[in-house]
Short mmCIF file of C-alpha atoms in Angstrom, two decimals:
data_model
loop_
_atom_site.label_atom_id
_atom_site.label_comp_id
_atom_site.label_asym_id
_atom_site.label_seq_id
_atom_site.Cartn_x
_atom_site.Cartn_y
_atom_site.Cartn_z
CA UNK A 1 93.12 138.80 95.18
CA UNK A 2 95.88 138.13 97.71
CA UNK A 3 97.31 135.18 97.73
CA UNK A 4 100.80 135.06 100.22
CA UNK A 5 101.32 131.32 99.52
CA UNK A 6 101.79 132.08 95.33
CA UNK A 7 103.40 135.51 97.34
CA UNK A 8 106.13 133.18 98.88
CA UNK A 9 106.74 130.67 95.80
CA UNK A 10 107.55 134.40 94.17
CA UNK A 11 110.06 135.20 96.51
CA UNK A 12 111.77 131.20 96.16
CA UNK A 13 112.05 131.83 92.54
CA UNK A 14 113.27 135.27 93.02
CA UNK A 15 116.01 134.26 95.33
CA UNK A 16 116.92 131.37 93.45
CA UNK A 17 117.76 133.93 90.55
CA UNK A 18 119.80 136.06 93.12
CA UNK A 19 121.55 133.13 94.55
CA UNK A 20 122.44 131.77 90.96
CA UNK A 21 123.43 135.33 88.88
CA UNK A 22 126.87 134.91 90.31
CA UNK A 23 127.55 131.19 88.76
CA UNK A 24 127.58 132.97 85.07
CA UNK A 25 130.23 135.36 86.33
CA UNK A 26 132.32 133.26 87.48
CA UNK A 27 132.70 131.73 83.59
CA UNK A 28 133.93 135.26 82.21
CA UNK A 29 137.93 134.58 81.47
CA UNK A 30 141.11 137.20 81.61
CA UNK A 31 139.06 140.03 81.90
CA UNK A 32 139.21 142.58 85.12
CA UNK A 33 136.26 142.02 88.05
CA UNK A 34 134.92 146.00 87.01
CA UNK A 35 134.69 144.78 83.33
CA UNK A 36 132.51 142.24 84.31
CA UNK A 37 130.51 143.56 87.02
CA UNK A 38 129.97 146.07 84.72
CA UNK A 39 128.57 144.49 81.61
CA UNK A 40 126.52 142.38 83.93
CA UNK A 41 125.14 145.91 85.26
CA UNK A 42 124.29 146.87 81.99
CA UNK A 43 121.98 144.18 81.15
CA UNK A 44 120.89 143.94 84.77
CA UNK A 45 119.93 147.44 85.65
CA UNK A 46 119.27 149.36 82.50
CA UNK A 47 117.92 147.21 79.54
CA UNK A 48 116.36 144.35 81.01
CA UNK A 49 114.14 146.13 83.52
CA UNK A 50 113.36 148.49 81.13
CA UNK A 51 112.37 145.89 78.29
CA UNK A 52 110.39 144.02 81.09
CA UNK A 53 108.30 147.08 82.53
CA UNK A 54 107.56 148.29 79.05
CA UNK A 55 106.31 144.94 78.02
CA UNK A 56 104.32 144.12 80.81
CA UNK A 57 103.03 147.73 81.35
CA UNK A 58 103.39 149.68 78.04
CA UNK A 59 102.27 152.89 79.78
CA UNK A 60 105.77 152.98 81.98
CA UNK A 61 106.61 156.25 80.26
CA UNK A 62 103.72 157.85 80.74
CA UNK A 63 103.83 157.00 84.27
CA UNK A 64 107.14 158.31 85.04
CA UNK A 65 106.25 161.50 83.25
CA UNK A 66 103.05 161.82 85.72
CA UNK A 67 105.12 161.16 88.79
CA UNK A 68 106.34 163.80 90.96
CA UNK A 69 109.94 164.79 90.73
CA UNK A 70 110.40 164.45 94.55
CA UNK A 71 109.36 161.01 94.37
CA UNK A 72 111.39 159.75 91.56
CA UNK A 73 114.56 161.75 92.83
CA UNK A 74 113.92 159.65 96.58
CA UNK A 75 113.78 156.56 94.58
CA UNK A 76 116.83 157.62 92.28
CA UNK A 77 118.77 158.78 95.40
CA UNK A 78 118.24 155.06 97.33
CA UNK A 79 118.94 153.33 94.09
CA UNK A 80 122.41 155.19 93.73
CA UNK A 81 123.01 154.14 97.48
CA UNK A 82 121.76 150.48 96.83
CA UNK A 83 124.12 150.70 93.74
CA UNK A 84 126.66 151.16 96.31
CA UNK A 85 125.71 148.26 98.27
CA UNK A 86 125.58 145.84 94.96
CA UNK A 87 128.79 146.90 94.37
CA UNK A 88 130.59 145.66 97.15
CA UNK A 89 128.32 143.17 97.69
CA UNK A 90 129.99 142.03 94.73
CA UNK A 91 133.48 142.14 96.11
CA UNK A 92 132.12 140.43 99.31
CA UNK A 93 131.21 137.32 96.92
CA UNK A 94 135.11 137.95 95.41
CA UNK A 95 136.46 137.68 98.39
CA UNK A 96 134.45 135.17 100.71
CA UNK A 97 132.60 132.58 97.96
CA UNK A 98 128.97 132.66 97.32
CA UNK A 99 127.81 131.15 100.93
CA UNK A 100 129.76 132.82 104.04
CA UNK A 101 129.89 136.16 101.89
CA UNK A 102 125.95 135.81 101.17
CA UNK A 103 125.13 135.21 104.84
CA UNK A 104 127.59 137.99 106.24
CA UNK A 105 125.82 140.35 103.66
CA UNK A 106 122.52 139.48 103.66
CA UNK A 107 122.22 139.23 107.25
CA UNK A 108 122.51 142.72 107.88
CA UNK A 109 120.23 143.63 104.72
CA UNK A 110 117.59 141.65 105.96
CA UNK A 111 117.11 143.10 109.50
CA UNK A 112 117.68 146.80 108.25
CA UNK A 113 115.17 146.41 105.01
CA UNK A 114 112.62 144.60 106.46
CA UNK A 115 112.23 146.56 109.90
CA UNK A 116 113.47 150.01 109.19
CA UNK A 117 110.23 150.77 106.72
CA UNK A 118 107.60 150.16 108.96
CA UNK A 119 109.41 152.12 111.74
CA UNK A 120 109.61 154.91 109.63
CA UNK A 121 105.96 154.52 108.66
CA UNK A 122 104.58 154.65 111.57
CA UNK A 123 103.03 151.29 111.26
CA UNK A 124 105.34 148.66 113.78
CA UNK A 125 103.25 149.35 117.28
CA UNK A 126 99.71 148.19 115.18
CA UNK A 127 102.13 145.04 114.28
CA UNK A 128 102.41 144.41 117.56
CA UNK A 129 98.59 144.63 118.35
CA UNK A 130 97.51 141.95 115.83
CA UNK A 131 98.29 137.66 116.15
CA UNK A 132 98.86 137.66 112.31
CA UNK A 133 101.18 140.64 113.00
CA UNK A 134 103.46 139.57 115.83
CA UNK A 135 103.32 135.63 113.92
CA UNK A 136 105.25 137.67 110.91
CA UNK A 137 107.25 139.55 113.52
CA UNK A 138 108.55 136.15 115.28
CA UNK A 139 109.17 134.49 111.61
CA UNK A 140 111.40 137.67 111.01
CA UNK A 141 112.82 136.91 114.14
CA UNK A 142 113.08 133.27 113.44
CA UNK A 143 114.75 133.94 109.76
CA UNK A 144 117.38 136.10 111.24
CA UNK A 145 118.53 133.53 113.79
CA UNK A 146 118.86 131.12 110.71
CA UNK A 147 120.93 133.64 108.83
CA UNK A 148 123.03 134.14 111.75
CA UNK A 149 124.01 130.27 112.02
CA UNK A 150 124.16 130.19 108.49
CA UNK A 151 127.16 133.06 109.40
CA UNK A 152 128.18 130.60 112.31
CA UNK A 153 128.74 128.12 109.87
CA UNK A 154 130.77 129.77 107.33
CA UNK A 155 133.37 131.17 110.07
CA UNK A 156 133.67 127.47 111.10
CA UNK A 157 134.69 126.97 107.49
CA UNK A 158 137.31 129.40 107.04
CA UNK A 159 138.95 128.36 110.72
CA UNK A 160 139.14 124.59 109.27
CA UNK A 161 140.36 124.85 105.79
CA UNK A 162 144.21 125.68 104.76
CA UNK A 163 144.60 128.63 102.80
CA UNK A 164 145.25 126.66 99.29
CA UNK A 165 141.96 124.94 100.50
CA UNK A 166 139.71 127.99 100.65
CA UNK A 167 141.70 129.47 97.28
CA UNK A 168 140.22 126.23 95.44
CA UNK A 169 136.73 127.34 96.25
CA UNK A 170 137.22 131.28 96.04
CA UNK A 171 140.53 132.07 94.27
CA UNK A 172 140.46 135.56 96.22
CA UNK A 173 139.36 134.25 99.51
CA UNK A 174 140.43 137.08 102.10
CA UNK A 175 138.74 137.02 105.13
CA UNK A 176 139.68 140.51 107.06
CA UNK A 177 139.10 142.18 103.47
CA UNK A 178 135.48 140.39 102.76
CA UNK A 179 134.07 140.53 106.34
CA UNK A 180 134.57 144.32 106.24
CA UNK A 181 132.81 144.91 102.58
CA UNK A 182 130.36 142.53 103.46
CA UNK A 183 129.23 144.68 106.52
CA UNK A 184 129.19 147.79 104.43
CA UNK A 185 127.25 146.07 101.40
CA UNK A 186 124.41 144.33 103.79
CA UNK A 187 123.89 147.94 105.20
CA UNK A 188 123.83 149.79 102.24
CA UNK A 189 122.17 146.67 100.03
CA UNK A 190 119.24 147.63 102.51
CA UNK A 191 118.35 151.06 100.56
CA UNK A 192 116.64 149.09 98.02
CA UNK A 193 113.93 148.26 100.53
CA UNK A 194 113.89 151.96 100.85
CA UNK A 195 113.59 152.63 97.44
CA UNK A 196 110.33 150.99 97.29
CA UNK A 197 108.71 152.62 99.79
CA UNK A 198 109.59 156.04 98.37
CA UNK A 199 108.64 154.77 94.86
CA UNK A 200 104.97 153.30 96.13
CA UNK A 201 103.63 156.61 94.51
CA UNK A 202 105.03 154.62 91.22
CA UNK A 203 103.29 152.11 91.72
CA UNK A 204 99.77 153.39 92.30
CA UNK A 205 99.87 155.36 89.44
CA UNK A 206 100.67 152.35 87.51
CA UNK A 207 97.72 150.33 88.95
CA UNK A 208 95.35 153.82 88.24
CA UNK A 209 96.48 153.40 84.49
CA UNK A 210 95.26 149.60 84.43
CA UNK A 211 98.87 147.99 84.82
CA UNK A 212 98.21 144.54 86.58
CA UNK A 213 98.98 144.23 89.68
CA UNK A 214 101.37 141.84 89.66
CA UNK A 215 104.08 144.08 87.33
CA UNK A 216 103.23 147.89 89.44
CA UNK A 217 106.84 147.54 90.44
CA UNK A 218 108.63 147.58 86.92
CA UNK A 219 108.28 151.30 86.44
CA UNK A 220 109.72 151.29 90.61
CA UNK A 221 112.17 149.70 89.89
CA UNK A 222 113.43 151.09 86.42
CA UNK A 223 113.92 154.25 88.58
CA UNK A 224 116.23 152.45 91.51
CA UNK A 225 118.22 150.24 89.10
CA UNK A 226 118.93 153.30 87.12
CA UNK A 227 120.27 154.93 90.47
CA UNK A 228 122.36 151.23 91.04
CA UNK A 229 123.61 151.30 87.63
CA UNK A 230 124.98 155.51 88.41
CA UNK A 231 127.11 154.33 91.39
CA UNK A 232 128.13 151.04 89.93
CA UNK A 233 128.88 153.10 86.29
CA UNK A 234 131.46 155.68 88.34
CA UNK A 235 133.15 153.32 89.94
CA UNK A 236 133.74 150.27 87.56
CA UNK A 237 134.44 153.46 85.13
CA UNK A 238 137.19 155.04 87.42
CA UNK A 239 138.75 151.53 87.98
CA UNK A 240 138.77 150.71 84.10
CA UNK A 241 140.83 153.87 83.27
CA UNK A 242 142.94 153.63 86.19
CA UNK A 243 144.23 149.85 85.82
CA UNK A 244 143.41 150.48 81.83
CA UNK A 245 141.12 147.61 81.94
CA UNK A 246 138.70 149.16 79.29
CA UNK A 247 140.74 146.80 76.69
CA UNK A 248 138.81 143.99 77.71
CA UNK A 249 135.98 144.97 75.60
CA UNK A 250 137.67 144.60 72.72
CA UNK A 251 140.67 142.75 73.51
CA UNK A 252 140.46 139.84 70.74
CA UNK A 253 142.78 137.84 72.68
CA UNK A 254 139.81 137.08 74.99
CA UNK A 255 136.90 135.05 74.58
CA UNK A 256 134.91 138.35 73.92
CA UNK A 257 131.58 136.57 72.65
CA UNK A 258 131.67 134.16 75.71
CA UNK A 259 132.52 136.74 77.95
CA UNK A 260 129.55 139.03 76.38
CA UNK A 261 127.21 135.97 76.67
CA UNK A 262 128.13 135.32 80.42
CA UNK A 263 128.21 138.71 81.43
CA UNK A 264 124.48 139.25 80.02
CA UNK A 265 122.92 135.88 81.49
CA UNK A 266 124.07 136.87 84.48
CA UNK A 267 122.58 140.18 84.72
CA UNK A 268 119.28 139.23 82.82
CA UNK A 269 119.49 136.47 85.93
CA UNK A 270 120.03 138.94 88.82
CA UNK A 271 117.03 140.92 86.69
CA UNK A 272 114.97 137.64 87.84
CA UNK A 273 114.97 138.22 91.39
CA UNK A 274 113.43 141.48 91.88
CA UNK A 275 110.91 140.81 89.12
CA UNK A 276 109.66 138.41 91.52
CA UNK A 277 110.24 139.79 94.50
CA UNK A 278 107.81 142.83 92.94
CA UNK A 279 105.50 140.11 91.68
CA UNK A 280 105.58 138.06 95.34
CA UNK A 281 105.16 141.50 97.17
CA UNK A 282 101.63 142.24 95.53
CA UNK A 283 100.49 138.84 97.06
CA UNK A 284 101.94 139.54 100.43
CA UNK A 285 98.58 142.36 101.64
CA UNK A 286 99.38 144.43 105.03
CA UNK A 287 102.64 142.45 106.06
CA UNK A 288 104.46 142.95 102.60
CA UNK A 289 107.51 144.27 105.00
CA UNK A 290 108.15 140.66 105.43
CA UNK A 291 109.01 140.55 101.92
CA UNK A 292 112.35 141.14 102.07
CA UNK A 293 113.29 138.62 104.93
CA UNK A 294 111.73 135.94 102.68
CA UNK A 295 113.90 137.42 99.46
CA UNK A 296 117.05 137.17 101.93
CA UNK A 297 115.85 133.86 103.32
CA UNK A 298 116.04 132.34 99.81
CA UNK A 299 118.40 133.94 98.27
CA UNK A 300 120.99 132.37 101.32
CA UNK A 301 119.17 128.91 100.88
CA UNK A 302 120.06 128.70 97.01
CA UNK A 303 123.81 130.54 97.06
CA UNK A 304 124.34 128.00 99.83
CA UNK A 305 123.24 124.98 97.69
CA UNK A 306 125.54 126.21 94.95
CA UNK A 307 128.43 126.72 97.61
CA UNK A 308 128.04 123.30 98.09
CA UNK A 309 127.93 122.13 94.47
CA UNK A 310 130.90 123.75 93.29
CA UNK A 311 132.53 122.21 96.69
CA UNK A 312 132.99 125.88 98.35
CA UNK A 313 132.59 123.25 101.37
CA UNK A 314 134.89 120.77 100.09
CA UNK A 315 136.82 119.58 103.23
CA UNK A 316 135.27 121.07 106.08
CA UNK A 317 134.35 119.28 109.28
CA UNK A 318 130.94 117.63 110.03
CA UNK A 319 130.22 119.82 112.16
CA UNK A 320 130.64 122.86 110.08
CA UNK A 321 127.63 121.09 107.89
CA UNK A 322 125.71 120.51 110.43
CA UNK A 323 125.72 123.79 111.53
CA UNK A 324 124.74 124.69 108.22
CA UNK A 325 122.20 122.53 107.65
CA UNK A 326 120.23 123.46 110.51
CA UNK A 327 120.46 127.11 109.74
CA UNK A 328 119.01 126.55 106.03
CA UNK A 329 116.43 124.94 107.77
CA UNK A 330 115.13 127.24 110.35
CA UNK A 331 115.32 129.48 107.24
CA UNK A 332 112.92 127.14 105.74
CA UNK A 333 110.83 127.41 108.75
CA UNK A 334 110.88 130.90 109.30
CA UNK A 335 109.39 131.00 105.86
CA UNK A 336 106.48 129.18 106.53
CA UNK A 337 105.92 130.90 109.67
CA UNK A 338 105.78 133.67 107.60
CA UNK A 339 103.31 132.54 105.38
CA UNK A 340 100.77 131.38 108.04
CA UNK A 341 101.05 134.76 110.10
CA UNK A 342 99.72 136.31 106.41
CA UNK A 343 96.78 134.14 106.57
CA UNK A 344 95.81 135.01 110.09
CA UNK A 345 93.64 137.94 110.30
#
């Protein structure tokens, strides 16, 4: 039975995983960004999802085996380009902090993954021709005016604080560098909305074979993390052997365990939010498109709350918060606007 309220407290959870993952990072010591990122990709896109689909729907194999090549090399091929997208989505947090380089990057994700399937579909004019449809369409709307003064905000932030001041918060801080990868990464990060519509074939199978329907996804999704974790592989590869930064797996003058230990909370974290964003999208009925604006929503709300706890903000105007707050809260609103256009029939 649908149910786009327990749909919505899905997506919270889910996007408080995606705006926390990065935290555990950040407590990996003297070893390269690739070494970590990739570690954290590991655990994140190869054994955890596969551990959690085969758990919660033992016939994942099976399913994969039944389902068309076409359709799982679609899926791959989006994963591989999402891959792309995580990865510098990464160096977007390096380089702007968890709050302006979540907003600059998830801004853009947001409007391309949550409008661009249902265009392709077919199915935005009969969105238009329904109240509960054009309600979801406004909250969209809604959601990516909050995201866009979240944005607001952050530039505010960098004009006010020194230099030294921003390197307290983000040791790497570089504006010109981080606006620019953010861009590419919230375009790109986009392909993952993709991915699930090409894998929906997946998914169907997995419900024919008896899978509930609150874990179809996890065979989905083992497919575009694998495709994320080919892109991510090459590249954190190429940069190991190039700056000979595959030491750090074994350099004993590190804290290897610690590092191991960080590096796989944070992935099994990141894991988190995509498990429930699969588990809120089953509850979401005809409007599931607005899915992913709710993922983005949240995932902003709770990177922004930890900007703020480890003092990202420290120093910046009154206004600047203001700002701020008022964009996390049309966020908030846009979510519940959301959630009462899915009741409307």
């Amino acid at each position: 039975m649908i149910n786009s309220v327990l749909g919505i407290v899905f997506h919270a959870i889910g996007g408080f995983a995606a705006g926390s993952f990065y935290l555990p990072i950040k407590k990996i010591k003297r070893w390269s960004w690739e070494s970590g990122w990739l570690v954290n990709g590991f655990f994140a896109w190869l054994i955890v999802p596969w551990v959690v689909s085969l758990i919660t729907v033992p016939q994942t194999i099976a399913i994969l085996s039944e389902t068309e090549s076409s359709t799982i090399l679609w899926t791959y091929f989006f994963g591989v380009l999402w891959g792309i997208g995580g990865l510098t989505f990464g160096m977007a947090m390096r380089y702007l902090g968890m709050s302006l380089g979540m907003a600059l990057a998830l801004g853009l994700t947001a409007a391309f993954g949550t409008l661009i399937p249902p265009i392709y579909e077919g199915k935005f004019n009969s969105l238009l021709q329904t109240t509960s449809g054009q309600v979801v369409l406004v909250g969209i709307g809604i959601c990516l005016i909050g995201i866009v003064i979240c944005g607001r905000a952050g530039i505010l932030k960098d004009r006010e604080l020194s230099d030294e001041e921003k390197q307290k918060g983000v040791k790497e801080f570089n504006l010109k560098k981080g606006v620019i990868v953010a861009i590419f990464a919230g375009i790109m990060s986009a392909c993952f909305a993709f991915g699930i519509a090409a894998g929906s074939h997946i998914s169907e199978l997995a419900v024919h074979n008896n899978a509930p329907v609150l874990w179809q996804n996890g065979p989905v999704f083992v497919v575009i993390l694998a495709g994320g974790f080919t892109s991510n592989l090459i590249w954190c590869g190429y940069l190991n052997i190039k700056k000979k930064s595959y030491k750090d797996y074994s350099d004993k003058t590190t804290p290897l365990k610690i590092n191991y230990l960080f590096a796989a909370i944070a992935g099994t974290t990141w894991y988190c939010q995509f498990m429930f964003y699969g588990m809120g999208s089953t509850q979401m009925g005809e409007h599931d498109f607005a899915s992913w604006t709710l993922h983005m929503a949240f995932i902003i709300i709770f990177s922004t709350m930890w900007g703020l706890i480890t003092k990202e903000w420290k120093g910046v105007s009154k206004k600047a918060i203001l700002i701020l707050s008022v964009g996390l809260a049309i966020l908030i609103a846009s979510t519940i606007i959301i959630g009462i256009g899915n009741q409307l029939t």
